[in-house]
Short mmCIF file of C-alpha atoms in Angstrom, two decimals:
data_model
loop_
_atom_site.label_atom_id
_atom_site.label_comp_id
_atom_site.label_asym_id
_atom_site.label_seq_id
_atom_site.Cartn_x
_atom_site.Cartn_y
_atom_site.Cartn_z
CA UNK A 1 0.00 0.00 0.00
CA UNK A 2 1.24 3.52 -1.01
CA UNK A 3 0.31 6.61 0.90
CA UNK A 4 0.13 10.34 -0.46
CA UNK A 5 -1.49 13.64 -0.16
CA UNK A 6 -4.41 14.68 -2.32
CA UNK A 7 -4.64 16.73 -5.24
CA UNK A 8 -7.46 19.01 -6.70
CA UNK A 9 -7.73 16.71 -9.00
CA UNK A 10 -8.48 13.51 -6.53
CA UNK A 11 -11.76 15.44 -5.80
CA UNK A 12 -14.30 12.94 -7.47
CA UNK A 13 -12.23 9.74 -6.25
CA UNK A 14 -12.04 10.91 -2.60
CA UNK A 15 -16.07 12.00 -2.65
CA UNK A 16 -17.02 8.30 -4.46
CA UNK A 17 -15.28 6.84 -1.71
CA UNK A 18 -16.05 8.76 1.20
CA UNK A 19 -19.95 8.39 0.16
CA UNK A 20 -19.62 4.25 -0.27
CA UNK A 21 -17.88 3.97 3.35
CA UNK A 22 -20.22 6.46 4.96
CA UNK A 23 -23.07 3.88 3.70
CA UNK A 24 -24.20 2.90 6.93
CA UNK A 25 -24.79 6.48 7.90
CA UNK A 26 -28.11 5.91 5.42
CA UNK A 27 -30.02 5.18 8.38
CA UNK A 28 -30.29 8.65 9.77
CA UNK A 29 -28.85 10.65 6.30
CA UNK A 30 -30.44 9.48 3.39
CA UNK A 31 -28.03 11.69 0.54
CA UNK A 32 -24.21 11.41 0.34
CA UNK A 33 -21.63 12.49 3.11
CA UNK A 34 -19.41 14.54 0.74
CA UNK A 35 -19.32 15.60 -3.39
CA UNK A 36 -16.49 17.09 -5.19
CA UNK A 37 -16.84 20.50 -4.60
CA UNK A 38 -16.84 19.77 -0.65
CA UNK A 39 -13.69 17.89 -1.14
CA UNK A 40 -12.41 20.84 -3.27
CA UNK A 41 -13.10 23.35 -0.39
CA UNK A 42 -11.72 20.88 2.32
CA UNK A 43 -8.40 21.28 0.60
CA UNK A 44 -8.42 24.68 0.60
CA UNK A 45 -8.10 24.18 4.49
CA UNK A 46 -6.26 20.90 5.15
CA UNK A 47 -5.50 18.20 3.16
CA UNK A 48 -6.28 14.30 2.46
CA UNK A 49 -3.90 11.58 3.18
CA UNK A 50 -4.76 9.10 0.38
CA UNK A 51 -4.06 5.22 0.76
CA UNK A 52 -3.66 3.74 -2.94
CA UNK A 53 -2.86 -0.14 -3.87
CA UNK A 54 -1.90 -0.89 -7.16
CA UNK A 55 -3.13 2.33 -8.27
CA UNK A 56 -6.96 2.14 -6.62
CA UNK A 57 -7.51 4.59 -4.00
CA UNK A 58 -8.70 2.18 -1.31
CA UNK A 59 -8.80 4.83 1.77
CA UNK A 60 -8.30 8.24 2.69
CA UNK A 61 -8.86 10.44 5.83
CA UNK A 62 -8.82 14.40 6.02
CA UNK A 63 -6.61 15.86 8.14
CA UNK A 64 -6.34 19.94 9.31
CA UNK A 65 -4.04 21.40 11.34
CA UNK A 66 -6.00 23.87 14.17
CA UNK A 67 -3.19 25.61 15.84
CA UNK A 68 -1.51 23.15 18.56
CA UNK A 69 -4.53 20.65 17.86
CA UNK A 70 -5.02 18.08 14.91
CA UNK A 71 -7.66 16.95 13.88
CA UNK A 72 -9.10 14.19 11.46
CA UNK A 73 -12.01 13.32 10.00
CA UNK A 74 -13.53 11.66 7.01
CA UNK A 75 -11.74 8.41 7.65
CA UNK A 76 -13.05 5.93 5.01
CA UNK A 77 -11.96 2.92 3.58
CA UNK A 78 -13.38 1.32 0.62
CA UNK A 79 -16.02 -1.29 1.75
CA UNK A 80 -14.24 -4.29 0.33
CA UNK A 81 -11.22 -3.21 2.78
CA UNK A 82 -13.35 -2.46 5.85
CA UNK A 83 -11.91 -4.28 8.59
CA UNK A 84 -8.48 -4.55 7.67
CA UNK A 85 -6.64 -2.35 9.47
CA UNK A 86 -6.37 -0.14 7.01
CA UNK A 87 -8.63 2.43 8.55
CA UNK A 88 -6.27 2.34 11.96
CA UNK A 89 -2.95 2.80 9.95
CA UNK A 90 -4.71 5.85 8.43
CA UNK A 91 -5.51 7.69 11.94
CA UNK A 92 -2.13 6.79 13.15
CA UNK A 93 -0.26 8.28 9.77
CA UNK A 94 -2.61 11.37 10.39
CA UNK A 95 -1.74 11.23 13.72
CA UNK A 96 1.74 11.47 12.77
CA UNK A 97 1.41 14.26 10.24
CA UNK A 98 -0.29 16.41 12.78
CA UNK A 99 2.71 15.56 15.51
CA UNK A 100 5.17 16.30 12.59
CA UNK A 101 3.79 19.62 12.49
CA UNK A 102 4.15 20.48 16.17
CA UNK A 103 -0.10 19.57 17.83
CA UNK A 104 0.28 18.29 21.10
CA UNK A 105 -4.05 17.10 20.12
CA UNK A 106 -5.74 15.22 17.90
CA UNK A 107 -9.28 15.68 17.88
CA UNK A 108 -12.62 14.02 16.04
CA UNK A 109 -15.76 14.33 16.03
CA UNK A 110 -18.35 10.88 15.57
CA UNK A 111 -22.11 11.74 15.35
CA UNK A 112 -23.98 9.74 18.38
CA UNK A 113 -26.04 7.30 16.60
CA UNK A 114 -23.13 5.66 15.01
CA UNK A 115 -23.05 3.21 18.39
CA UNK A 116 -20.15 1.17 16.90
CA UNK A 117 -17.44 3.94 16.90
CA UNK A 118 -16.80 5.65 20.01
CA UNK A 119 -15.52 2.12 21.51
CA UNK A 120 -13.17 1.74 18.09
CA UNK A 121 -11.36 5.34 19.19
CA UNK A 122 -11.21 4.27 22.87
CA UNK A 123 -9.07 1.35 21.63
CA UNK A 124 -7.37 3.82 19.80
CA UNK A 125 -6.55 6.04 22.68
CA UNK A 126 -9.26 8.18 22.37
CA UNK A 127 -11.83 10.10 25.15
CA UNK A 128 -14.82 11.80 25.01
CA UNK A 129 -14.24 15.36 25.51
CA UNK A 130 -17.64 17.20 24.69
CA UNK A 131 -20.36 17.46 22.07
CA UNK A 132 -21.60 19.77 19.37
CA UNK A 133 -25.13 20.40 17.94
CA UNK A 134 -25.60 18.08 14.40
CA UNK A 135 -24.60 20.00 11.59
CA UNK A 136 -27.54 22.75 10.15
CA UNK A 137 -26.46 21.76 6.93
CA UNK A 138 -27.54 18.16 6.98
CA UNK A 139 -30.69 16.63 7.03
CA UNK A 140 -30.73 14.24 9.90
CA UNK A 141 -34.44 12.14 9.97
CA UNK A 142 -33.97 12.00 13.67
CA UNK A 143 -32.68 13.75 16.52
CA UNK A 144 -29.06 13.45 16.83
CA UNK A 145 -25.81 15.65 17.77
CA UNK A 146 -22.07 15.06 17.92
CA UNK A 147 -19.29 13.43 19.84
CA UNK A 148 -16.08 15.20 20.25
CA UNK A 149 -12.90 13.05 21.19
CA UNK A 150 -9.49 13.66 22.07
CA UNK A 151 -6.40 12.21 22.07
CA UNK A 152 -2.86 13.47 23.79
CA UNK A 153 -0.11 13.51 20.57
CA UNK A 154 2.83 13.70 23.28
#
């Protein structure tokens, strides 16, 4: 596997894959997670670490640098590739690009009705450290907010 930064021009690749690993999400979300042009405008503020094999992206994960504080988000890996391992090596080379740059914090945030992830960070190293309302731009069909976690870079 062969790891690299996105490019503008990864925009439609990164969005088709973000929106077929954030499948389960179709439960509370019924339309896609991301689209080019929100890919295009992440960039403009952090960047994508993109996992390829054999020339296939297969996983990628967003990562933006917030003063002394990481943070990553977007983690998704292809579905065929799900439970690998592939999505852990991804947080911990994102993990390592924010510590290259000097955070002493990663941070993520995990909306509350996904049940099955806060216990995958905490095995990561991961704590809850607050919530946030649901974004106003997405159209959740029930009532839901968001889970902030933490983890010490040092």
């Amino acid at each position: 596997m062969k790891t690299r930064t996105a490019k503008s021009e990864d925009a439609a690749n990164v969005a088709r894959l973000v929106n077929a690993a954030f499948r389960p999400e179709r439960f509370f979300i019924d339309a896609d997670r991301t689209s080019p042009e929100k890919v295009l405008d992440l960039l403009q503020k952090g960047k994508f670490l993109l996992a390829e094999e054999a020339g296939t992206l297969v996983g990628c994960v967003y990562v933006e640098l917030r003063g002394d504080r990481g943070y990553f988000g977007l983690l998704a890996v292809g579905p065929e590739r799900q439970r690998s391992g592939l999505g852990k090596q991804l947080v911990a080379a994102a993990e390592e690009d924010c510590r290259a740059a000097g955070c002493r914090v990663m941070e993520l945030t995990i909306v509350n009705l996904r049940k099955d992830l806060p216990g995958l960070y905490r095995h990561l190293g991961y704590m809850e450290s607050g919530t946030l309302p649901f974004p106003s731009d997405q159209q959740a069909n029930q009532p839901c907010h968001l889970i902030q976690m933490s983890k010490p870079l040092a």
